CSV table of C-alpha atoms in Angstrom, one decimal:
chain,number,residue,atom,x,y,z
A,1,MET,CA,30.6,-0.5,3.9
A,2,SER,CA,27.9,-2.6,2.7
A,3,LYS,CA,25.4,-1.8,0.1
A,4,TYR,CA,22.8,-4.0,2.3
A,5,TYR,CA,21.2,-2.6,5.5
A,6,ASP,CA,21.6,-6.0,6.8
A,7,GLU,CA,21.8,-9.3,6.3
A,8,LEU,CA,17.8,-10.1,6.2
A,9,GLU,CA,17.7,-8.5,3.0
A,10,THR,CA,20.1,-11.4,1.4
A,11,ARG,CA,19.0,-14.2,3.4
A,12,ASP,CA,17.8,-17.2,1.8
A,13,ALA,CA,13.9,-16.8,0.3
A,14,ALA,CA,12.5,-20.3,2.1
A,15,GLU,CA,14.2,-19.3,5.1
A,16,ARG,CA,12.6,-15.7,5.1
A,17,GLU,CA,9.5,-17.5,4.3
A,18,ALA,CA,9.7,-19.8,7.2
A,19,ALA,CA,10.9,-17.0,9.7
A,20,LEU,CA,8.1,-14.6,8.4
A,21,ILE,CA,5.2,-17.2,8.9
A,22,ALA,CA,6.6,-18.0,12.3
A,23,ALA,CA,6.6,-13.9,13.3
A,24,VAL,CA,3.1,-13.9,11.9
A,25,ALA,CA,1.9,-16.3,14.2
A,26,GLN,CA,3.5,-14.7,17.3
A,27,GLN,CA,2.0,-11.2,16.3
A,28,VAL,CA,-1.6,-13.0,16.3
A,29,ALA,CA,-0.8,-14.4,19.6
A,30,TYR,CA,0.5,-10.9,21.0
A,31,ALA,CA,-2.4,-9.1,19.3
A,32,GLN,CA,-5.0,-11.7,21.0
A,33,ALA,CA,-3.6,-10.5,24.2
A,34,HIS,CA,-2.8,-6.8,24.1
A,35,ALA,CA,-5.1,-5.4,21.1
A,36,PRO,CA,-9.0,-5.5,22.2
A,37,ALA,CA,-10.3,-5.5,18.7
A,38,TYR,CA,-8.3,-8.6,17.8
A,39,THR,CA,-8.6,-10.2,20.9
A,40,GLN,CA,-12.5,-10.3,19.6
A,41,LEU,CA,-11.8,-10.6,15.8
A,42,LEU,CA,-9.2,-13.6,16.3
A,43,ALA,CA,-11.0,-15.3,19.3
A,44,GLU,CA,-11.4,-18.5,17.2
A,45,VAL,CA,-7.9,-18.6,15.9
A,46,ASN,CA,-5.0,-20.9,17.2
A,47,PRO,CA,-1.7,-19.2,16.7
A,48,LEU,CA,-0.2,-22.5,16.8
A,49,GLU,CA,-1.9,-23.6,13.4
A,50,LEU,CA,-0.5,-20.8,11.8
A,51,THR,CA,2.2,-22.9,9.6
A,52,SER,CA,1.7,-22.2,6.3
A,53,ALA,CA,0.9,-19.1,4.0
A,54,ALA,CA,-2.7,-21.0,3.3
A,55,ALA,CA,-3.3,-20.8,7.1
A,56,ILE,CA,-2.6,-17.2,7.3
A,57,ALA,CA,-4.7,-16.6,4.1
A,58,ARG,CA,-7.4,-17.9,5.9
A,59,LEU,CA,-7.5,-14.9,8.7
A,60,PRO,CA,-9.9,-12.2,8.6
A,61,VAL,CA,-8.6,-9.2,6.6
A,62,THR,CA,-8.8,-5.8,8.1
A,63,ARG,CA,-9.9,-3.2,5.9
A,64,LYS,CA,-8.5,0.2,5.9
A,65,ALA,CA,-12.1,1.6,4.5
A,66,ASP,CA,-13.4,0.6,8.1
A,67,LEU,CA,-11.3,2.2,10.3
A,68,SER,CA,-12.7,5.6,10.7
A,69,ALA,CA,-15.9,4.0,12.1
A,70,GLN,CA,-13.8,1.3,14.0
A,71,GLN,CA,-12.0,4.2,15.7
A,72,LYS,CA,-15.4,6.2,16.5
A,73,ALA,CA,-16.5,3.1,18.4
A,74,ALA,CA,-13.4,2.7,20.3
A,75,PRO,CA,-11.0,5.7,20.1
A,76,PRO,CA,-8.7,6.2,19.4
A,77,PHE,CA,-7.2,3.8,17.4
A,78,GLY,CA,-10.1,1.1,17.4
A,79,GLY,CA,-8.7,-1.3,19.7
A,80,LEU,CA,-6.3,-2.2,17.0
A,81,ALA,CA,-3.3,-0.8,18.9
A,82,ALA,CA,-1.2,-2.6,21.6
A,83,ILE,CA,0.8,0.8,22.2
A,84,GLN,CA,0.4,2.5,25.5
A,85,GLY,CA,2.0,4.2,28.7
A,86,GLN,CA,5.5,6.3,27.3
A,87,ALA,CA,5.9,4.9,24.2
A,88,LEU,CA,3.0,6.3,22.5
A,89,THR,CA,4.8,9.8,21.7
A,90,HIS,CA,2.4,10.8,18.9
A,91,ILE,CA,-1.2,10.5,17.5
A,92,PHE,CA,-1.5,11.4,14.0
A,93,ALA,CA,-4.7,12.2,12.2
A,94,SER,CA,-5.3,11.2,7.9
A,95,PRO,CA,-8.1,11.7,6.1
A,96,GLY,CA,-11.3,10.2,7.0
A,97,PRO,CA,-10.3,11.1,9.9
A,98,ILE,CA,-8.5,7.8,10.6
A,99,TYR,CA,-5.9,8.2,14.0
A,100,GLU,CA,-2.5,6.5,14.1
A,101,PRO,CA,0.0,5.8,16.8
A,102,GLY,CA,3.5,6.9,16.5
A,103,SER,CA,6.5,6.4,18.9
A,104,THR,CA,9.9,7.7,19.0
A,105,TYR,CA,10.4,5.7,22.0
A,106,ARG,CA,11.2,2.7,19.9
A,107,SER,CA,13.5,3.7,17.1
A,108,ASP,CA,12.6,3.7,13.4
A,109,PHE,CA,9.1,3.1,14.5
A,110,TRP,CA,7.8,3.0,10.6
A,111,ARG,CA,11.3,1.2,9.5
A,112,LEU,CA,12.1,3.6,6.5
A,113,ALA,CA,15.8,3.4,7.9
A,114,ARG,CA,16.1,0.6,5.2
A,115,ALA,CA,14.5,2.3,2.2
A,116,LEU,CA,16.6,5.5,3.0
A,117,TYR,CA,19.9,3.4,3.1
A,118,CYS,CA,19.3,1.9,-0.2
A,119,ALA,CA,19.2,5.3,-1.6
A,120,GLY,CA,22.2,6.3,-0.5
A,121,PHE,CA,21.7,8.2,2.6
A,122,ARG,CA,24.2,7.6,5.7
A,123,GLN,CA,25.5,8.6,9.1
A,124,GLY,CA,26.5,12.3,8.7
A,125,ASP,CA,24.5,13.3,6.0
A,126,LEU,CA,22.1,16.4,6.2
A,127,ALA,CA,18.7,15.6,4.8
A,128,HIS,CA,16.7,18.6,3.9
A,129,ASN,CA,12.8,16.6,5.0
A,130,THR,CA,9.8,18.4,2.9
A,131,PHE,CA,7.2,16.0,4.0
A,132,SER,CA,4.3,17.6,6.0
A,133,TYR,CA,4.9,17.4,9.9
A,134,HIS,CA,1.3,18.7,10.2
A,135,LEU,CA,-1.3,16.2,11.7
A,136,THR,CA,-0.1,13.6,8.9
A,137,PRO,CA,2.9,11.5,9.8
A,138,ALA,CA,5.1,11.6,6.7
A,139,GLY,CA,7.6,13.9,7.9
A,140,MET,CA,7.9,12.3,11.4
A,141,MET,CA,8.2,8.6,9.5
A,142,MET,CA,11.1,10.0,7.3
A,143,GLU,CA,12.9,11.8,10.2
A,144,THR,CA,13.1,8.8,12.5
A,145,GLY,CA,14.2,6.5,9.7
A,146,ALA,CA,16.7,9.4,9.0
A,147,HIS,CA,17.9,9.5,12.9
A,148,ALA,CA,18.1,5.7,12.9
A,149,LEU,CA,21.0,6.1,10.2
A,150,GLY,CA,22.7,8.7,12.2
A,151,CYS,CA,21.7,11.6,9.6
A,152,THR,CA,20.9,15.3,10.7
A,153,VAL,CA,17.2,16.5,9.7
A,154,ILE,CA,16.1,19.6,8.5
A,155,PRO,CA,12.3,19.5,8.9
A,156,ALA,CA,11.7,21.8,6.3
A,157,GLY,CA,7.6,20.7,5.6
A,158,VAL,CA,5.5,21.7,2.8
A,159,GLY,CA,5.2,25.2,1.2
A,160,GLN,CA,7.2,28.3,1.8
A,161,THR,CA,9.5,27.3,-1.1
A,162,GLU,CA,11.8,30.6,-1.5
A,163,LEU,CA,12.8,30.2,2.3
A,164,GLN,CA,13.4,26.4,1.8
A,165,LEU,CA,15.5,27.4,-1.3
A,166,GLN,CA,17.5,29.9,0.8
A,167,THR,CA,17.5,27.5,3.8
A,168,ILE,CA,19.3,25.0,1.1
A,169,ALA,CA,21.4,27.5,-0.5
A,170,ASP,CA,22.9,28.2,3.2
A,171,LEU,CA,23.0,25.0,4.8
A,172,LYS,CA,23.8,22.4,1.8
A,173,PRO,CA,22.2,19.5,2.5
A,174,ASN,CA,23.3,16.7,0.5
A,175,ALA,CA,19.8,14.6,0.7
A,176,TYR,CA,16.5,15.4,-0.1
A,177,VAL,CA,13.4,13.5,1.1
A,178,GLY,CA,9.8,14.1,-0.2
A,179,THR,CA,7.6,14.3,-3.2
A,180,PRO,CA,9.0,14.3,-6.7
A,181,SER,CA,7.0,16.9,-7.9
A,182,PHE,CA,8.2,19.1,-5.3
A,183,LEU,CA,12.0,18.5,-5.4
A,184,ASN,CA,11.0,19.4,-9.4
A,185,ILE,CA,9.4,22.9,-8.4
A,186,LEU,CA,12.4,23.3,-6.1
A,187,LEU,CA,14.8,22.9,-9.4
A,188,ASP,CA,13.1,25.3,-11.3
A,189,LYS,CA,12.6,27.8,-8.8
A,190,SER,CA,16.1,27.9,-7.7
A,191,ALA,CA,17.2,28.3,-11.5
A,192,GLU,CA,14.9,31.5,-11.5
A,193,LEU,CA,16.1,32.9,-8.3
A,194,GLY,CA,19.8,32.0,-8.9
A,195,LEU,CA,20.2,29.9,-6.2
A,196,ASP,CA,22.6,27.0,-5.6
A,197,ILE,CA,21.0,23.7,-4.2
A,198,SER,CA,23.7,21.6,-6.1
A,199,SER,CA,24.7,20.2,-3.0
A,200,ILE,CA,21.9,17.6,-2.9
A,201,THR,CA,23.0,14.7,-4.6
A,202,HIS,CA,20.8,11.9,-3.4
A,203,GLY,CA,17.1,11.4,-2.4
A,204,LEU,CA,13.9,9.3,-1.5
A,205,VAL,CA,10.8,10.1,-3.1
A,206,SER,CA,7.3,9.1,-2.3
A,207,GLY,CA,3.8,9.9,-1.7
A,208,GLU,CA,3.0,10.0,-5.5
A,209,ALA,CA,3.9,8.8,-9.2
A,210,TYR,CA,7.8,9.4,-10.2
A,211,PRO,CA,7.3,9.4,-13.8
A,212,PRO,CA,10.5,8.9,-16.4
A,213,ALA,CA,10.7,12.3,-17.2
A,214,PHE,CA,11.2,13.6,-13.5
A,215,ARG,CA,14.3,10.6,-13.1
A,216,THR,CA,15.9,11.8,-16.0
A,217,LYS,CA,15.7,15.4,-14.9
A,218,PHE,CA,16.8,14.8,-11.4
A,219,ALA,CA,20.1,12.8,-13.1
A,220,ALA,CA,20.7,15.5,-15.4
A,221,HIS,CA,21.1,17.8,-12.1
A,222,GLY,CA,23.4,15.3,-10.5
A,223,ILE,CA,20.6,13.6,-7.8
A,224,THR,CA,20.0,10.3,-7.7
A,225,CYS,CA,16.7,9.4,-6.6
A,226,TYR,CA,14.8,6.0,-5.2
A,227,GLN,CA,11.0,5.6,-4.2
A,228,ALA,CA,9.6,4.2,-1.4
A,229,TYR,CA,6.2,2.8,-1.2
A,230,ALA,CA,4.5,3.6,2.4
A,231,THR,CA,1.7,4.2,4.5
A,232,ALA,CA,0.6,6.2,7.5
A,233,ASP,CA,-0.6,2.8,9.1
A,234,VAL,CA,1.9,0.2,8.7
A,235,GLY,CA,4.9,2.1,7.5
A,236,LEU,CA,7.3,1.2,5.0
A,237,ILE,CA,5.9,-1.4,2.4
A,238,ALA,CA,8.2,-1.5,-0.3
A,239,TYR,CA,11.4,0.7,-1.5
A,240,GLU,CA,13.2,0.8,-5.0
A,241,THR,CA,16.9,-0.3,-5.4
A,242,GLU,CA,19.6,0.5,-7.9
A,243,ALA,CA,18.1,-2.1,-10.3
A,244,ALA,CA,15.1,-0.2,-11.1
A,245,GLN,CA,13.2,-3.2,-11.5
A,246,GLY,CA,9.9,-2.9,-9.5
A,247,LEU,CA,10.0,-2.4,-5.4
A,248,VAL,CA,11.4,-4.7,-3.1
A,249,VAL,CA,9.0,-5.7,0.4
A,250,ASP,CA,10.2,-4.5,3.5
A,251,GLU,CA,11.7,-7.2,5.8
A,252,GLY,CA,9.4,-6.0,8.6
A,253,ILE,CA,5.9,-7.1,7.2
A,254,TYR,CA,4.4,-10.0,5.5
A,255,LEU,CA,2.9,-8.9,2.5
A,256,GLU,CA,-0.1,-10.7,0.2
A,257,ILE,CA,-1.7,-9.7,-3.1
A,258,VAL,CA,-5.0,-10.6,-3.0
A,259,ARG,CA,-8.5,-10.7,-5.4
A,260,PRO,CA,-10.0,-7.1,-4.2
A,261,GLY,CA,-13.3,-7.4,-2.1
A,262,THR,CA,-11.7,-10.8,-1.0
A,263,GLY,CA,-8.8,-12.2,1.1
A,264,ASP,CA,-7.9,-14.7,-1.3
A,265,PRO,CA,-4.4,-14.1,-2.8
A,266,VAL,CA,-3.7,-14.2,-6.4
A,267,ALA,CA,-1.2,-15.8,-8.7
A,268,ILE,CA,2.4,-13.6,-9.0
A,269,GLY,CA,1.7,-11.4,-11.7
A,270,GLU,CA,-1.9,-10.8,-11.2
A,271,VAL,CA,-2.9,-7.5,-10.1
A,272,GLY,CA,-4.6,-7.3,-6.9
A,273,GLU,CA,-5.1,-5.5,-3.6
A,274,VAL,CA,-2.1,-5.2,-1.2
A,275,VAL,CA,-2.7,-6.8,2.2
A,276,VAL,CA,0.1,-6.3,4.9
A,277,THR,CA,0.9,-8.1,8.3
A,278,ASN,CA,2.6,-5.4,10.3
A,279,LEU,CA,5.3,-7.1,12.5
A,280,ASN,CA,5.4,-3.9,15.0
A,281,PRO,CA,4.0,-5.3,18.2
A,282,ASP,CA,3.0,-1.7,19.2
A,283,TYR,CA,0.5,-1.7,16.5
A,284,PRO,CA,0.0,-5.3,15.2
A,285,LEU,CA,-2.1,-4.6,11.8
A,286,ILE,CA,-3.1,-8.5,10.9
A,287,ARG,CA,-3.9,-8.6,7.1
A,288,PHE,CA,-4.5,-5.2,6.9
A,289,ALA,CA,-6.2,-4.4,3.5
A,290,THR,CA,-4.5,-1.2,2.3
A,291,GLY,CA,-6.9,-0.4,-0.4
A,292,ASP,CA,-3.9,0.1,-2.9
A,293,LEU,CA,-3.4,-2.2,-6.1
A,294,SER,CA,-0.3,-3.9,-7.4
A,295,ALA,CA,1.0,-7.2,-8.0
A,296,LEU,CA,4.1,-9.7,-7.3
A,297,MET,CA,7.1,-10.3,-9.7
A,298,PRO,CA,8.7,-13.6,-10.7
A,299,ASP,CA,12.0,-14.2,-9.4
A,300,SER,CA,14.2,-11.7,-6.8
A,301,SER,CA,15.7,-8.4,-7.9
A,302,PRO,CA,18.9,-8.2,-9.8
A,303,CYS,CA,20.5,-6.1,-7.1
A,304,GLY,CA,20.9,-9.0,-4.6
A,305,ARG,CA,18.3,-8.5,-2.3
A,306,THR,CA,16.1,-11.8,-2.3
A,307,ASN,CA,12.9,-10.4,-0.7
A,308,LYS,CA,9.5,-10.5,-3.0
A,309,ARG,CA,9.2,-7.7,-5.4
A,310,ILE,CA,5.9,-5.9,-6.3
A,311,ARG,CA,5.6,-3.4,-9.3
A,312,GLY,CA,4.4,-0.3,-7.1
A,313,TRP,CA,1.4,1.5,-6.5
A,314,MET,CA,-1.3,0.7,-9.5
A,315,GLY,CA,-4.4,2.2,-8.4
A,316,ARG,CA,-7.0,1.7,-5.7
A,317,ALA,CA,-8.8,-1.2,-5.1
A,318,ASP,CA,-11.9,0.7,-3.6
A,319,GLN,CA,-14.6,0.1,-6.2
A,320,THR,CA,-17.7,0.0,-4.6
A,321,ALA,CA,-20.6,1.4,-6.9
A,322,LYS,CA,-24.0,2.6,-6.5
A,323,VAL,CA,-26.3,1.4,-9.1
A,324,ARG,CA,-30.3,2.1,-8.8
A,325,GLY,CA,-29.7,3.1,-5.1
A,326,MET,CA,-28.0,-0.1,-4.5
A,327,PHE,CA,-24.2,-0.4,-3.7
A,328,ILE,CA,-22.4,-3.2,-4.9
A,329,HIS,CA,-19.2,-4.0,-3.7
A,330,PRO,CA,-16.3,-6.4,-5.1
A,331,SER,CA,-16.9,-9.1,-2.5
A,332,GLN,CA,-20.1,-9.4,-3.8
A,333,VAL,CA,-19.3,-10.1,-7.6
A,334,ASP,CA,-16.5,-12.6,-5.9
A,335,LYS,CA,-19.4,-14.4,-4.5
A,336,VAL,CA,-21.1,-14.7,-7.8
A,337,THR,CA,-18.0,-16.0,-9.2
A,338,LYS,CA,-17.1,-18.8,-6.9
A,339,ARG,CA,-20.9,-20.1,-7.4
A,340,HIS,CA,-19.8,-20.9,-10.7
A,341,PRO,CA,-16.5,-22.6,-11.3
A,342,GLU,CA,-17.1,-22.6,-14.8
A,343,ILE,CA,-16.3,-18.7,-14.5
A,344,ALA,CA,-12.4,-18.3,-14.6
A,345,LYS,CA,-12.6,-14.6,-14.1
A,346,ALA,CA,-15.2,-11.6,-14.2
A,347,ARG,CA,-15.7,-8.0,-14.4
A,348,LEU,CA,-18.9,-6.2,-13.4
A,349,VAL,CA,-19.5,-3.4,-15.9
A,350,VAL,CA,-21.8,-0.3,-15.0
A,351,GLU,CA,-22.9,1.7,-17.8
A,352,TRP,CA,-25.7,4.5,-18.5
A,353,ARG,CA,-27.8,3.4,-21.4
A,354,ASP,CA,-31.3,4.5,-22.5
A,355,GLN,CA,-31.4,7.1,-19.2
A,356,ALA,CA,-30.7,4.3,-17.1
A,357,ASP,CA,-28.3,2.0,-14.8
A,358,GLN,CA,-27.4,-1.1,-16.9
A,359,LEU,CA,-25.3,-3.8,-15.5
A,360,SER,CA,-23.3,-6.4,-17.0
A,361,LEU,CA,-21.3,-9.5,-16.1
A,362,HIS,CA,-18.3,-10.2,-18.4
A,363,CYS,CA,-17.5,-13.8,-17.8
A,364,GLU,CA,-14.2,-15.6,-19.0
A,365,THR,CA,-15.1,-18.9,-19.4
A,366,ALA,CA,-14.3,-22.0,-21.6
A,367,THR,CA,-17.8,-23.7,-21.6
A,368,PRO,CA,-20.3,-20.4,-22.8
A,369,ASN,CA,-23.6,-21.7,-23.1
A,370,GLU,CA,-27.4,-20.2,-22.2
A,371,PRO,CA,-28.1,-22.2,-19.2
A,372,LEU,CA,-24.9,-21.1,-17.5
A,373,ALA,CA,-26.1,-17.3,-18.6
A,374,GLN,CA,-29.0,-17.8,-16.9
A,375,ALA,CA,-27.9,-19.4,-13.4
A,376,ILE,CA,-25.4,-16.6,-13.4
A,377,ALA,CA,-28.1,-13.9,-14.1
A,378,ALA,CA,-29.7,-15.6,-11.4
A,379,SER,CA,-26.7,-15.4,-9.1
A,380,ILE,CA,-26.4,-11.7,-9.7
A,381,ARG,CA,-30.3,-11.0,-8.4
A,382,ASP,CA,-29.7,-12.9,-5.5
A,383,ILE,CA,-26.4,-11.8,-4.5
A,384,CYS,CA,-26.4,-8.2,-5.7
A,385,LYS,CA,-30.0,-7.5,-5.3
A,386,LEU,CA,-30.2,-6.1,-9.1
A,387,ARG,CA,-30.8,-7.7,-12.4
A,388,GLY,CA,-28.1,-7.8,-14.7
A,389,GLU,CA,-26.8,-9.0,-18.2
A,390,VAL,CA,-24.0,-12.0,-18.5
A,391,LYS,CA,-21.7,-11.6,-21.4
A,392,PHE,CA,-19.2,-14.4,-21.8
A,393,VAL,CA,-15.6,-13.4,-23.4
A,394,GLU,CA,-13.0,-15.4,-24.1
A,395,LEU,CA,-10.5,-16.9,-21.5
A,396,GLY,CA,-7.6,-14.5,-20.8
A,397,SER,CA,-9.5,-10.9,-22.7
A,398,LEU,CA,-10.2,-9.4,-19.6
A,399,ALA,CA,-7.2,-6.7,-18.8
A,400,ASN,CA,-4.9,-7.7,-16.0
A,401,ASP,CA,-5.4,-4.3,-13.8
A,402,GLY,CA,-6.9,-5.5,-10.5
A,403,VAL,CA,-10.4,-4.1,-11.7
A,404,VAL,CA,-13.1,-5.8,-10.8
A,405,ILE,CA,-16.4,-3.2,-11.0
A,406,SER,CA,-15.9,-1.2,-14.0
A,407,ASP,CA,-17.9,1.9,-13.8
A,408,LEU,CA,-18.1,3.5,-17.5
A,409,ARG,CA,-21.3,5.7,-16.7
A,410,LYS,CA,-21.4,9.1,-18.9
A,411,TYR,CA,-24.4,10.9,-18.1
A,412,ASP,CA,-25.4,13.3,-21.1
């Protein structure tokens, strides 16, 4: 049996790039015709002209932070979904609230089967699924992926630890799905109660950080766990492989890493916001900004899968700050930076000094001088509507962490 889910995972990188660009163009055309919000948002876009990554990067970004208001204006999905009729089998709710469509009509709607397969799930496995089945789609996301592989699922959900342990001891599932912290709890509690859960040999974890200490502990109990990065909106984004060197991007999406607050792709290795175009026609999110930070890694994975790799979840890109009663957004900092090509990179720092909010824009530049500082300060006043200092720093001195607005305020 192949270690790869399908031939897509090992195709030539150039072939994949061409196929994905064509798929994005097709998805744009479909969204224009079937999703009312995109009919309006992409009215000036000709899908036939979307023939390169640069062309796709010029499309407008849809931000997760705006979904709640958009859905209130056009319930339930803000006009972004094309799914209808019997294909829509579920409506889920995430904090916000944000509503997401779900379907068991389309097999593996969220595409988790690929990550589960890589983690060792196979036909005939009995999987203990501890993700929530209540309102949020996490439990169903994993279940439909497992069903696509021919696995049987125990829909355990969250909580009731002792009952879950008894169920595992009785039914002897060989696979685990859930957060790493809950698996850790199950291992500790099973030892305390004297219940045998050693039937579990492999698993897929998600939803939170997967620290090395957990990985080591699980291995000591004979459990090999890989991690997946997925969201309720777009499903699987990337997944860990046996190489354990970053996360390989899923084949069912088009992924970009952009400068927070913008739609501009950043260089390989630079931390930015994860932007995904979902190729599922039922929910054709185009350049959907997840609000998560990550970075592309150079080269392909040693495991043989040739798609791009990302470093995993590295924090949140939502960095809006309220200063002296005014909101400042990363997009405003980007506008200031673009006015002055002498700036290689910038970070707005907010501090509490002398009983007042103080702004300073730290700018990497090769040509620091007073006239430039005055011009940048004027741009801050014009765009942010607030006064701020300008501090020049050496090229390459600002951290590569995706932070555009650093709020360092500490109140006495």
